Amino acid sequence: MPERHQNSTAEAVRTAAPGPDAAVTQLLVERTRAGLGIMLGALVVLWATDVSLDASLIVPLTLITLFQAACVGLGFVALRRARGRRAVATIPIAVLFGIFMAGVVSDYLSSNPQGTGLSALVTCLISATLMPWGIWFQLATVVATAIPGALSVWLCTGSLVSLGYAVGPGAIVLLASISVAHAFERARCERAAVEAHLRLLQTVSLEVGAAPDPESALTIVLRRICEASGWVIGQAWTPGADGDVIECTSWWSSDAIGAAFHDESRRFTFRAGEGLPGRVWACREPLWVRDVRTDPDFPRAEVARRFGLSAGMALPVLADGEVIVVLEFFLREAHAEDARLMHAFAGAAVQLGAVIRRKRAERIAEEAAQTAIALVEIGRALNTHLGQADMLERVMVLAAGALGCDWSATFLQHDADGMLALAASAGLRADARAALAGPLPAEGFALAAADGSAGLVEIADLAQTASAPALLRRIAAASVLYVPIRLAGTMMGVQAHGYRTRTGPFATKQRRLATGVADATAIAVANARLIDDLQSSSRLKSEFVATMSHELRTPLNIIVGYSDMLTEGVVGGALSTEQRDIVTRVQRAGVELLDLVNATLDMGRIEAGRDAVTREEVDLDAVLRQLDIELGPLVASGVALRWQNLLGATALVTDKTKLKTIVKNLVGNALKFTSCGSVDVLAHWEGALVRIEVRDTGTGIPAESLPVIFEMFRQGDGSSTRTFGGVGLGLHIVRRLVDLLGGEVSVESTVGVGSTFVVSWPAVSTPLRSTGS
């Protein structure tokens, strides 16, 4: 809203288009030029008539005609220099008087008492229909032509009595010409008024339709109405945000007092029925005040008296039956009500109402779109950086930019006492951030209740608000907007957005956007806290599992070790067949349980990100021999476990621990599902990749289970009645370790035939150094 008129739209055109007088003057010039042309033609005809009737007078009649033509020529010359309606209208009357006076001499020489008189009648009738000058100029024309006509009769006959009965009809014709001129002029004025009304509506329609916003449209209408009617100043009164009062907003004036009077008017607000704008707001009808200085219901009477304003008019601008704006205009002199003028301007007000309604809808839609875009951007930032330390800092930067504020800050509750702490900010100076350090009470944020039930709070001007919290003064804020951060009715914190120097109310768009940012922040903070809780729970679980696994490994190693000693006859001598079978079963169960514990530890390290790749020279034959010993207890009778290393006498540069774990898990998985036949392990080069294949003749894997066997805790048979044990970690660990090495793992399987697992990853070879063994 323009507080002062220097608005680009209104300032662009200070001078009005040609007014009614200028248009009439132009028309009068054109008609006078045509009339002078008619006079020249008539002079030629009259000269020819006189000469044909009396050739002996050709010389004096020619001289008289030339004199009359010279009068017409002087009329053309004078017409070029004439300015104003009165000056232009005087020219043809003066020319006619000169021509007719010369005609008196012509009639006297030719003894023709009727020529000038009859010409006067014809001339008056022509001028009445031709010239747009009304009753008084037509009366002057009658005098300028009738006097020479009467003089001609008197000179030629010696008496005016000779006119006889011609006086009556002649007087009737002359008076009729005056009446015709008056009727034509009135019709022309009415037509001009209608045309001006239509031009005003057309101009207003075009300019208002092209206005960029409702405020510019208001200024255009105020300007056009003032220019069309000569009003000194026009103002627009708009209902306030709460809808209780009407406030002075836009204005236009070509007078020097416009700005000062508008400033005075802005100090007033009116309820419905109060003052001129309030009365129009209430009754929804145009009102005219003949003299506002004496009107008892015009609170600004003293202001109007001081600025020399008198008559006033106000028009309602309606949209969907609601008064959205009241237009107010003033004149310097008292003026009776002009219903025609009010009707004309009411049409412009109707157009203005339609345009304002459309532009407001466009503005609301545009603001909604901009708000949605800003909230989407903020939501994307929250989701992208959810749980990260700088999540709220990023959101505050986006919020301050979207709101157009100097700074934005988020304060979150950090204890059960309702104390708040600065969590993130954007645009705050270092000293302001220091002032906000430490726990802050919720009351310091001007919320009506510590639980945030009050909702959004705005302080438009800190200097004018005695009850403003000390917190604002500590950060040198001029205006601020507080929005509680709530989720499901629970207070989580407060967001604040403000300006350092700018004062005044925040826009509806800002309030709506700030509320959306607070809602999105509440959800993000709740999700972040939930993630923290889940991560904490996961860490506790991992630590518990790791501790228990370490505790289980010791007794399991003892069980497996003593089982080996019993099987080998180291303790108690050789075992019987039945004893050996029992000890073998114990040994197998111990190895399987130990593998499960080791897999759990491996998974814990991988999930915690502590399993880094450590590359070294690895003797693959030595690794395979060790695995053959460790996996020996898992080989069922009737199953052959075969190892084949085709890499040659070279060492691999890779992670030995991960290599051993990958092969051990694949082979152990194959032995578990192979009850007869063989399990073959083949290692060879495939370009720059080392490729290890594990083939078995076991039960095979159904096609529908292949996509999930590498997932955690997933098996081909996940039912509670499955034949084979395990928790589904082995193959998942294989995939994770192969990923760490930068390789790939794949599987091909046929039910009842067997499966082939293939792993490959980039590795380099180096000559195998002799150990001396």
Short mmCIF file of C-alpha atoms in Angstrom, two decimals, residues 494-759:
data_model
loop_
_atom_site.label_atom_id
_atom_site.label_comp_id
_atom_site.label_asym_id
_atom_site.label_seq_id
_atom_site.Cartn_x
_atom_site.Cartn_y
_atom_site.Cartn_z
CA VAL A 494 9.39 -22.00 19.57
CA GLN A 495 10.47 -20.53 16.24
CA ALA A 496 11.07 -16.78 15.96
CA HIS A 497 11.41 -14.68 12.80
CA GLY A 498 12.08 -10.95 12.84
CA TYR A 499 13.61 -7.72 11.59
CA ARG A 500 16.34 -5.57 13.06
CA THR A 501 14.96 -2.17 11.98
CA ARG A 502 11.71 -2.71 10.04
CA THR A 503 8.47 -2.34 11.98
CA GLY A 504 4.87 -3.02 11.09
CA PRO A 505 2.58 -6.04 10.88
CA PHE A 506 3.65 -9.23 9.19
CA ALA A 507 1.85 -10.21 5.98
CA THR A 508 -0.68 -13.04 5.86
CA LYS A 509 1.69 -14.95 3.58
CA GLN A 510 4.47 -14.67 6.17
CA ARG A 511 2.20 -15.87 8.98
CA ARG A 512 0.99 -18.82 6.92
CA LEU A 513 4.51 -19.78 5.85
CA ALA A 514 5.90 -19.45 9.38
CA THR A 515 3.18 -21.78 10.66
CA GLY A 516 3.99 -24.31 7.95
CA VAL A 517 7.71 -24.17 8.77
CA ALA A 518 6.96 -24.76 12.47
CA ASP A 519 4.72 -27.75 11.67
CA ALA A 520 7.35 -29.30 9.38
CA THR A 521 10.04 -28.67 12.00
CA ALA A 522 7.94 -30.35 14.70
CA ILE A 523 7.61 -33.52 12.62
CA ALA A 524 11.31 -33.48 11.69
CA VAL A 525 12.45 -32.95 15.28
CA ALA A 526 10.17 -35.75 16.48
CA ASN A 527 11.52 -38.07 13.75
CA ALA A 528 15.11 -37.09 14.58
CA ARG A 529 14.52 -37.85 18.25
CA LEU A 530 12.93 -41.16 17.30
CA ILE A 531 15.93 -42.00 15.12
CA ASP A 532 18.27 -41.11 17.99
CA ASP A 533 16.29 -43.39 20.29
CA LEU A 534 16.39 -46.20 17.73
CA GLN A 535 20.09 -45.72 17.17
CA SER A 536 20.70 -45.73 20.91
CA SER A 537 18.66 -48.91 21.23
CA SER A 538 20.53 -50.43 18.32
CA ARG A 539 23.88 -49.53 19.89
CA LEU A 540 22.82 -51.06 23.19
CA LYS A 541 21.65 -54.19 21.39
CA SER A 542 24.88 -54.43 19.42
CA GLU A 543 26.98 -53.93 22.53
CA PHE A 544 24.97 -56.58 24.38
CA VAL A 545 25.26 -59.05 21.50
CA ALA A 546 28.98 -58.40 21.16
CA THR A 547 29.54 -58.86 24.89
CA MET A 548 27.50 -62.07 24.98
CA SER A 549 29.23 -63.37 21.87
CA HIS A 550 32.65 -62.78 23.38
CA GLU A 551 31.51 -64.48 26.56
CA LEU A 552 30.22 -67.48 24.57
CA ARG A 553 33.36 -67.94 22.50
CA THR A 554 35.51 -68.99 25.45
CA PRO A 555 33.38 -71.95 26.60
CA LEU A 556 32.71 -72.92 22.97
CA ASN A 557 36.41 -73.00 22.16
CA ILE A 558 36.93 -75.19 25.22
CA ILE A 559 34.14 -77.54 24.11
CA VAL A 560 35.53 -77.82 20.59
CA GLY A 561 39.08 -78.20 21.85
CA TYR A 562 38.30 -81.02 24.29
CA SER A 563 36.17 -82.68 21.64
CA ASP A 564 39.18 -82.69 19.31
CA MET A 565 41.34 -84.18 22.08
CA LEU A 566 38.80 -86.92 22.78
CA THR A 567 38.42 -87.74 19.09
CA GLU A 568 42.18 -87.98 18.64
CA GLY A 569 42.52 -90.22 21.75
CA VAL A 570 44.79 -87.76 23.54
CA VAL A 571 42.67 -88.03 26.70
CA GLY A 572 41.49 -91.45 27.87
CA GLY A 573 42.83 -93.34 24.91
CA ALA A 574 41.03 -94.54 21.82
CA LEU A 575 37.25 -94.22 21.72
CA SER A 576 34.78 -96.85 20.80
CA THR A 577 32.66 -96.40 17.72
CA GLU A 578 29.69 -95.30 19.77
CA GLN A 579 31.77 -92.88 21.84
CA ARG A 580 33.40 -91.45 18.72
CA ASP A 581 29.99 -90.86 17.18
CA ILE A 582 28.80 -89.00 20.30
CA VAL A 583 31.93 -86.87 20.54
CA THR A 584 31.73 -86.07 16.79
CA ARG A 585 28.17 -84.87 17.24
CA VAL A 586 29.25 -82.66 20.15
CA GLN A 587 32.17 -81.36 18.12
CA ARG A 588 29.95 -80.57 15.09
CA ALA A 589 27.41 -78.75 17.27
CA GLY A 590 30.18 -76.78 18.97
CA VAL A 591 31.71 -75.73 15.64
CA GLU A 592 28.33 -74.68 14.28
CA LEU A 593 27.59 -72.69 17.41
CA LEU A 594 31.05 -71.11 17.32
CA ASP A 595 30.52 -70.15 13.67
CA LEU A 596 27.21 -68.56 14.61
CA VAL A 597 28.88 -66.55 17.37
CA ASN A 598 31.65 -65.46 15.01
CA ALA A 599 29.07 -64.47 12.38
CA THR A 600 27.25 -62.39 14.96
CA LEU A 601 30.49 -60.62 15.89
CA ASP A 602 31.32 -60.06 12.23
CA MET A 603 27.86 -58.60 11.62
CA GLY A 604 28.22 -56.30 14.61
CA ARG A 605 31.54 -54.96 13.33
CA ILE A 606 30.09 -54.41 9.84
CA GLU A 607 27.01 -52.61 11.14
CA ALA A 608 29.14 -50.42 13.38
CA GLY A 609 31.40 -49.48 10.44
CA ARG A 610 34.48 -50.77 12.23
CA ASP A 611 35.37 -53.43 9.66
CA ALA A 612 37.88 -51.55 7.51
CA VAL A 613 39.71 -53.20 4.59
CA THR A 614 43.33 -54.09 5.39
CA ARG A 615 45.25 -55.39 2.38
CA GLU A 616 48.29 -57.65 2.70
CA GLU A 617 50.02 -60.52 0.88
CA VAL A 618 47.97 -63.68 1.35
CA ASP A 619 49.05 -67.25 0.63
CA LEU A 620 45.79 -68.72 -0.65
CA ASP A 621 47.01 -72.34 -0.30
CA ALA A 622 47.70 -71.78 3.39
CA VAL A 623 44.26 -70.23 3.87
CA LEU A 624 42.57 -73.15 2.12
CA ARG A 625 44.49 -75.71 4.20
CA GLN A 626 43.42 -73.92 7.38
CA LEU A 627 39.79 -73.82 6.24
CA ASP A 628 39.92 -77.53 5.40
CA ILE A 629 40.89 -78.26 8.99
CA GLU A 630 38.29 -75.89 10.52
CA LEU A 631 35.46 -77.13 8.33
CA GLY A 632 36.39 -80.81 8.65
CA PRO A 633 33.84 -81.50 11.41
CA LEU A 634 31.06 -80.18 9.17
CA VAL A 635 31.76 -82.62 6.31
CA ALA A 636 29.13 -85.33 6.41
CA SER A 637 29.97 -88.92 5.57
CA GLY A 638 29.50 -89.53 1.89
CA VAL A 639 30.47 -85.94 1.00
CA ALA A 640 33.81 -85.06 -0.60
CA LEU A 641 35.24 -81.56 0.09
CA ARG A 642 37.76 -80.67 -2.63
CA TRP A 643 39.97 -77.57 -2.91
CA GLN A 644 41.59 -76.40 -6.15
CA ASN A 645 43.86 -73.34 -6.42
CA LEU A 646 44.59 -72.32 -10.03
CA LEU A 647 46.15 -68.99 -9.15
CA GLY A 648 49.65 -70.41 -9.35
CA ALA A 649 52.56 -69.92 -6.99
CA THR A 650 51.60 -66.33 -6.25
CA ALA A 651 50.30 -64.47 -3.28
CA LEU A 652 47.17 -62.29 -3.39
CA VAL A 653 47.22 -58.72 -2.15
CA THR A 654 43.87 -58.49 -0.37
CA ASP A 655 42.23 -58.57 3.07
CA LYS A 656 43.10 -62.00 4.49
CA THR A 657 40.45 -62.01 7.21
CA LYS A 658 37.64 -61.07 4.83
CA LEU A 659 38.84 -63.56 2.22
CA LYS A 660 38.84 -66.36 4.79
CA THR A 661 35.40 -65.35 6.13
CA ILE A 662 33.89 -65.21 2.64
CA VAL A 663 35.17 -68.65 1.62
CA LYS A 664 34.39 -70.23 5.00
CA ASN A 665 30.77 -68.97 4.96
CA LEU A 666 30.19 -70.13 1.38
CA VAL A 667 31.71 -73.55 1.96
CA GLY A 668 29.98 -73.96 5.33
CA ASN A 669 26.66 -73.06 3.68
CA ALA A 670 27.32 -75.62 0.93
CA LEU A 671 28.21 -78.40 3.43
CA LYS A 672 25.04 -77.65 5.43
CA PHE A 673 22.79 -78.35 2.43
CA THR A 674 24.80 -81.22 0.91
CA SER A 675 24.14 -84.66 2.39
CA CYS A 676 25.89 -86.61 -0.38
CA GLY A 677 28.05 -85.93 -3.35
CA SER A 678 30.70 -83.23 -3.25
CA VAL A 679 31.56 -79.64 -2.49
CA ASP A 680 34.21 -78.17 -4.82
CA VAL A 681 36.10 -74.93 -4.24
CA LEU A 682 37.86 -73.44 -7.28
CA ALA A 683 40.03 -70.28 -7.29
CA HIS A 684 41.33 -68.78 -10.55
CA TRP A 685 41.97 -65.47 -12.31
CA GLU A 686 39.49 -63.75 -14.60
CA GLY A 687 41.38 -60.79 -15.99
CA ALA A 688 42.24 -58.48 -13.10
CA LEU A 689 39.68 -60.20 -10.85
CA VAL A 690 40.22 -63.12 -8.57
CA ARG A 691 37.27 -65.51 -8.89
CA ILE A 692 36.31 -68.14 -6.34
CA GLU A 693 33.56 -70.65 -7.13
CA VAL A 694 31.87 -72.93 -4.60
CA ARG A 695 29.88 -75.75 -6.21
CA ASP A 696 27.80 -78.31 -4.37
CA THR A 697 25.48 -81.20 -5.17
CA GLY A 698 23.06 -80.34 -2.39
CA THR A 699 19.34 -79.70 -2.28
CA GLY A 700 19.48 -76.52 -4.40
CA ILE A 701 17.57 -73.28 -3.92
CA PRO A 702 14.08 -72.56 -5.30
CA ALA A 703 14.00 -69.78 -7.93
CA GLU A 704 11.62 -67.64 -5.84
CA SER A 705 14.10 -67.66 -2.93
CA LEU A 706 17.17 -66.58 -4.90
CA PRO A 707 16.45 -62.80 -4.68
CA VAL A 708 16.38 -62.86 -0.84
CA ILE A 709 19.04 -65.32 0.29
CA PHE A 710 21.65 -62.55 0.69
CA GLU A 711 19.39 -60.49 2.95
CA MET A 712 19.90 -60.46 6.74
CA PHE A 713 18.07 -63.23 8.61
CA ARG A 714 16.64 -64.65 5.36
CA GLN A 715 16.85 -68.29 4.29
CA GLY A 716 15.48 -70.32 1.44
CA ASP A 717 13.26 -72.11 3.93
CA GLY A 718 12.19 -69.71 6.67
CA SER A 719 9.51 -71.89 8.25
CA SER A 720 9.64 -73.13 11.81
CA THR A 721 9.71 -76.72 10.50
CA ARG A 722 12.73 -76.30 8.27
CA THR A 723 15.27 -79.12 8.13
CA PHE A 724 18.44 -77.03 8.27
CA GLY A 725 19.59 -74.70 11.07
CA GLY A 726 21.11 -71.22 11.08
CA VAL A 727 19.79 -67.70 11.41
CA GLY A 728 20.53 -66.42 7.92
CA LEU A 729 23.64 -64.30 8.56
CA GLY A 730 26.33 -66.20 6.61
CA LEU A 731 25.38 -65.22 3.05
CA HIS A 732 24.50 -61.67 4.14
CA ILE A 733 27.99 -61.28 5.62
CA VAL A 734 29.46 -62.63 2.36
CA ARG A 735 27.68 -59.97 0.35
CA ARG A 736 28.66 -57.16 2.74
CA LEU A 737 32.33 -58.20 2.77
CA VAL A 738 32.45 -58.60 -1.01
CA ASP A 739 30.98 -55.07 -1.30
CA LEU A 740 33.75 -53.77 0.97
CA LEU A 741 36.33 -55.37 -1.32
CA GLY A 742 34.68 -53.81 -4.37
CA GLY A 743 33.52 -57.09 -5.85
CA GLU A 744 30.36 -59.00 -6.73
CA VAL A 745 28.65 -62.20 -5.65
CA SER A 746 26.19 -64.29 -7.67
CA VAL A 747 24.46 -67.64 -7.47
CA GLU A 748 23.00 -70.24 -9.83
CA SER A 749 20.96 -73.09 -8.46
CA THR A 750 18.69 -75.93 -9.50
CA VAL A 751 16.50 -77.71 -6.99
CA GLY A 752 17.68 -81.31 -6.52
CA VAL A 753 20.85 -80.73 -8.52
CA GLY A 754 22.91 -78.24 -6.52
CA SER A 755 24.13 -74.64 -6.39
CA THR A 756 27.13 -72.62 -7.53
CA PHE A 757 28.18 -69.46 -5.68
CA VAL A 758 30.69 -67.18 -7.40
CA VAL A 759 32.54 -64.25 -5.81
#
